[in-house]
Amino acid sequence: YLDFTSFASLGAINPLLTHMARMIVGLNDYDFTWLAADDPNWKSQQQIPTAHVRAATAALFHYRMHAPDVVRWLGGTYTGEYRFDQDIVPTLQRLGIDPLLIAHYVRATTVGCPNHFVAESSRDNFMLHWRKGNHPTVATYVTQVMNTMEKEHRNRFNLPLPVYLARFIPHLFLTPQAMLVKGDDKARLIFDASVRWTAEALP
């Protein structure tokens, strides 16, 4: 909805917008559909492939920056499709389980949970958590953090994207992370609820 002059002026203020526009054009014809296919070599993956980042970015642009559509298209482990067993429903019906409960079960195991999710966050709240960042333990144990992110991607539980896109993805929030290290237990990446920066801040 912006004319060229207006877009050029906006791009002069925020060069990342111009960069994103170039990427949209550059990835317009990129075939990212392979990203949804099973990878037979997933167990041997040692780091997040650059090609996956490129394909995920192209998919996000294709779906007009609507991340939930990308996740639904990917399916599989992203939506928990593997949890649905076709033999379970007849068993539940035979046992006389309420049909409404069976319908909820099918939805939860094929579409995802929750069925309805209503939340809101202000731009100021988003920027507050953007600027404050993660718990200091993330920087302290950055190697373990990256290993965790790689493992999550290897199992197809996360979607690797360039960090700059966070500014432009609608309906996105940043959840602060912390690395929990207790004794000899394996370090775990968790949600950081240790700090509430202001009375209005909602992590």
Tab-separated table of C-alpha atoms in Angstrom:
chain	number	residue	atom	x	y	z
A	1	TYR	CA	0.000	0.000	0.000
A	2	LEU	CA	3.056	2.276	-0.021
A	3	ASP	CA	4.218	3.947	-3.193
A	4	PHE	CA	7.873	3.626	-4.175
A	5	THR	CA	8.919	6.964	-2.674
A	6	SER	CA	7.240	6.200	0.640
A	7	PHE	CA	8.787	2.720	0.789
A	8	ALA	CA	12.234	4.105	-0.061
A	9	SER	CA	11.886	6.668	2.741
A	10	LEU	CA	10.830	3.955	5.184
A	11	GLY	CA	13.722	1.769	4.041
A	12	ALA	CA	16.154	4.626	4.655
A	13	ILE	CA	14.987	4.717	8.274
A	14	ASN	CA	15.102	0.948	8.717
A	15	PRO	CA	17.569	-0.797	6.345
A	16	LEU	CA	16.333	-4.200	7.532
A	17	LEU	CA	13.023	-3.511	5.818
A	18	THR	CA	14.823	-3.019	2.510
A	19	HIS	CA	16.838	-6.179	3.147
A	20	MET	CA	13.649	-8.144	3.823
A	21	ALA	CA	12.102	-6.806	0.612
A	22	ARG	CA	15.148	-8.037	-1.320
A	23	MET	CA	14.866	-11.432	0.337
A	24	ILE	CA	11.169	-11.685	-0.533
A	25	VAL	CA	11.992	-11.036	-4.182
A	26	GLY	CA	15.005	-13.353	-4.124
A	27	LEU	CA	13.070	-16.254	-2.580
A	28	ASN	CA	9.893	-15.756	-4.578
A	29	ASP	CA	10.609	-18.730	-6.865
A	30	TYR	CA	12.461	-20.842	-4.316
A	31	ASP	CA	10.973	-24.336	-3.919
A	32	PHE	CA	10.773	-24.857	-0.162
A	33	THR	CA	8.373	-27.826	-0.282
A	34	TRP	CA	11.164	-30.305	0.483
A	35	LEU	CA	11.209	-28.910	4.011
A	36	ALA	CA	8.033	-30.832	4.857
A	37	ALA	CA	9.456	-34.163	3.676
A	38	ASP	CA	10.977	-36.703	6.051
A	39	ASP	CA	14.753	-36.482	6.255
A	40	PRO	CA	16.269	-39.994	6.276
A	41	ASN	CA	19.531	-38.585	7.651
A	42	TRP	CA	18.010	-36.595	10.507
A	43	LYS	CA	19.831	-38.573	13.201
A	44	SER	CA	23.243	-37.624	11.816
A	45	GLN	CA	22.518	-33.877	11.791
A	46	GLN	CA	25.108	-32.041	13.897
A	47	GLN	CA	24.058	-28.446	13.245
A	48	ILE	CA	21.104	-26.567	11.799
A	49	PRO	CA	21.647	-26.541	8.019
A	50	THR	CA	21.704	-23.147	6.334
A	51	ALA	CA	19.420	-24.597	3.666
A	52	HIS	CA	16.756	-25.167	6.323
A	53	VAL	CA	16.915	-21.524	7.352
A	54	ARG	CA	16.549	-20.453	3.721
A	55	ALA	CA	13.629	-22.810	3.111
A	56	ALA	CA	11.844	-21.795	6.337
A	57	THR	CA	12.259	-18.126	5.409
A	58	ALA	CA	10.851	-18.755	1.926
A	59	ALA	CA	7.897	-20.610	3.454
A	60	LEU	CA	7.229	-17.741	5.850
A	61	PHE	CA	7.225	-15.247	2.982
A	62	HIS	CA	4.958	-17.530	0.954
A	63	TYR	CA	2.446	-17.647	3.808
A	64	ARG	CA	2.561	-13.856	4.140
A	65	MET	CA	4.520	-13.878	7.417
A	66	HIS	CA	1.837	-15.940	9.172
A	67	ALA	CA	3.884	-18.431	11.186
A	68	PRO	CA	0.921	-20.643	12.259
A	69	ASP	CA	0.170	-21.366	8.594
A	70	VAL	CA	3.770	-22.498	8.083
A	71	VAL	CA	3.545	-24.809	11.092
A	72	ARG	CA	0.230	-26.277	9.936
A	73	TRP	CA	1.667	-26.848	6.458
A	74	LEU	CA	4.731	-28.612	7.882
A	75	GLY	CA	2.610	-30.910	10.051
A	76	GLY	CA	4.413	-33.964	11.415
A	77	THR	CA	6.175	-33.349	14.716
A	78	TYR	CA	5.342	-29.647	14.506
A	79	THR	CA	1.654	-30.410	15.046
A	80	GLY	CA	1.991	-33.780	16.789
A	81	GLU	CA	0.497	-35.804	13.933
A	82	TYR	CA	2.498	-38.834	15.047
A	83	ARG	CA	0.356	-39.068	18.207
A	84	PHE	CA	-2.814	-40.027	16.324
A	85	ASP	CA	-3.390	-43.766	16.013
A	86	GLN	CA	-6.215	-44.772	13.659
A	87	ASP	CA	-6.918	-47.851	15.766
A	88	ILE	CA	-7.607	-45.880	18.933
A	89	VAL	CA	-10.889	-44.286	17.816
A	90	PRO	CA	-12.711	-47.600	17.143
A	91	THR	CA	-11.504	-48.826	20.532
A	92	LEU	CA	-12.835	-45.718	22.257
A	93	GLN	CA	-16.159	-46.089	20.455
A	94	ARG	CA	-16.390	-49.748	21.427
A	95	LEU	CA	-15.795	-48.817	25.060
A	96	GLY	CA	-18.684	-46.353	24.953
A	97	ILE	CA	-16.652	-43.159	25.341
A	98	ASP	CA	-18.666	-39.968	24.804
A	99	PRO	CA	-18.491	-39.074	21.060
A	100	LEU	CA	-17.775	-35.451	21.967
A	101	LEU	CA	-14.705	-36.527	23.949
A	102	ILE	CA	-13.575	-38.688	21.024
A	103	ALA	CA	-13.962	-35.694	18.695
A	104	HIS	CA	-11.849	-33.588	21.067
A	105	TYR	CA	-9.221	-36.340	21.153
A	106	VAL	CA	-9.061	-36.489	17.359
A	107	ARG	CA	-8.768	-32.703	17.156
A	108	ALA	CA	-6.054	-32.558	19.826
A	109	THR	CA	-3.972	-35.244	18.127
A	110	THR	CA	-4.386	-34.051	14.552
A	111	VAL	CA	-4.886	-30.288	14.737
A	112	GLY	CA	-3.223	-29.358	18.004
A	113	CYS	CA	-4.026	-27.802	21.342
A	114	PRO	CA	-5.513	-25.555	22.534
A	115	ASN	CA	-8.613	-25.362	20.347
A	116	HIS	CA	-9.080	-21.681	21.202
A	117	PHE	CA	-6.255	-19.416	22.314
A	118	VAL	CA	-6.852	-15.759	23.086
A	119	ALA	CA	-4.018	-13.516	24.223
A	120	GLU	CA	-2.724	-10.047	23.646
A	121	SER	CA	0.482	-8.139	24.185
A	122	SER	CA	1.394	-4.539	23.524
A	123	ARG	CA	4.217	-3.450	21.260
A	124	ASP	CA	5.879	-1.886	24.307
A	125	ASN	CA	5.741	-5.238	26.107
A	126	PHE	CA	7.259	-6.984	23.085
A	127	MET	CA	10.081	-4.442	22.842
A	128	LEU	CA	10.751	-4.630	26.587
A	129	HIS	CA	11.433	-8.358	26.391
A	130	TRP	CA	13.350	-7.879	23.140
A	131	ARG	CA	15.723	-5.421	24.832
A	132	LYS	CA	16.058	-7.304	28.136
A	133	GLY	CA	16.754	-10.588	26.400
A	134	ASN	CA	17.343	-13.940	28.041
A	135	HIS	CA	18.578	-14.864	31.482
A	136	PRO	CA	22.395	-14.462	31.838
A	137	THR	CA	22.755	-18.254	32.033
A	138	VAL	CA	21.983	-18.459	28.302
A	139	ALA	CA	25.178	-16.543	27.526
A	140	THR	CA	27.131	-18.444	30.182
A	141	TYR	CA	26.161	-21.832	28.779
A	142	VAL	CA	25.823	-20.793	25.141
A	143	THR	CA	27.339	-24.047	23.845
A	144	GLN	CA	24.742	-26.131	25.688
A	145	VAL	CA	22.012	-23.758	24.486
A	146	MET	CA	23.052	-24.168	20.868
A	147	ASN	CA	23.237	-27.943	21.290
A	148	THR	CA	19.699	-27.905	22.654
A	149	MET	CA	18.459	-25.795	19.744
A	150	GLU	CA	20.163	-28.140	17.289
A	151	LYS	CA	18.567	-31.170	18.971
A	152	GLU	CA	15.147	-29.503	18.889
A	153	HIS	CA	15.586	-28.842	15.195
A	154	ARG	CA	16.886	-32.331	14.506
A	155	ASN	CA	13.609	-33.634	15.951
A	156	ARG	CA	11.703	-30.929	14.022
A	157	PHE	CA	10.333	-29.078	17.026
A	158	ASN	CA	11.577	-25.606	16.077
A	159	LEU	CA	11.709	-23.481	12.944
A	160	PRO	CA	15.046	-21.742	12.234
A	161	LEU	CA	14.622	-18.192	10.939
A	162	PRO	CA	16.868	-15.117	10.639
A	163	VAL	CA	16.637	-13.145	13.870
A	164	TYR	CA	15.848	-9.845	12.131
A	165	LEU	CA	12.475	-11.198	10.978
A	166	ALA	CA	11.153	-11.090	14.540
A	167	ARG	CA	10.530	-7.359	14.014
A	168	PHE	CA	8.159	-8.021	11.131
A	169	ILE	CA	6.254	-11.199	12.060
A	170	PRO	CA	2.754	-10.325	13.314
A	171	HIS	CA	1.299	-12.048	16.387
A	172	LEU	CA	4.751	-12.941	17.654
A	173	PHE	CA	6.085	-12.753	21.180
A	174	LEU	CA	9.520	-13.386	22.644
A	175	THR	CA	9.726	-15.811	25.553
A	176	PRO	CA	12.844	-15.261	27.685
A	177	GLN	CA	14.895	-18.412	28.218
A	178	ALA	CA	17.223	-19.623	30.962
A	179	MET	CA	19.595	-22.557	31.239
A	180	LEU	CA	18.899	-24.600	34.363
A	181	VAL	CA	22.012	-26.283	35.738
A	182	LYS	CA	21.672	-28.331	38.938
A	183	GLY	CA	24.516	-30.457	40.201
A	184	ASP	CA	25.408	-33.305	37.881
A	185	ASP	CA	22.044	-33.231	36.117
A	186	LYS	CA	21.990	-32.459	32.418
A	187	ALA	CA	21.500	-28.735	31.737
A	188	ARG	CA	17.969	-27.873	30.587
A	189	LEU	CA	16.703	-24.870	28.644
A	190	ILE	CA	13.583	-23.502	30.349
A	191	PHE	CA	11.262	-20.501	30.295
A	192	ASP	CA	12.693	-17.708	32.467
A	193	ALA	CA	10.027	-16.553	34.908
A	194	SER	CA	12.513	-15.217	37.454
A	195	VAL	CA	12.014	-11.540	36.565
A	196	ARG	CA	9.009	-9.360	35.834
A	197	TRP	CA	10.478	-6.119	34.547
A	198	THR	CA	7.463	-3.916	35.224
A	199	ALA	CA	4.034	-4.334	36.820
A	200	GLU	CA	2.516	-4.465	33.326
A	201	ALA	CA	5.133	-6.771	31.796
A	202	LEU	CA	3.767	-10.116	30.638
A	203	PRO	CA	6.442	-12.665	29.676
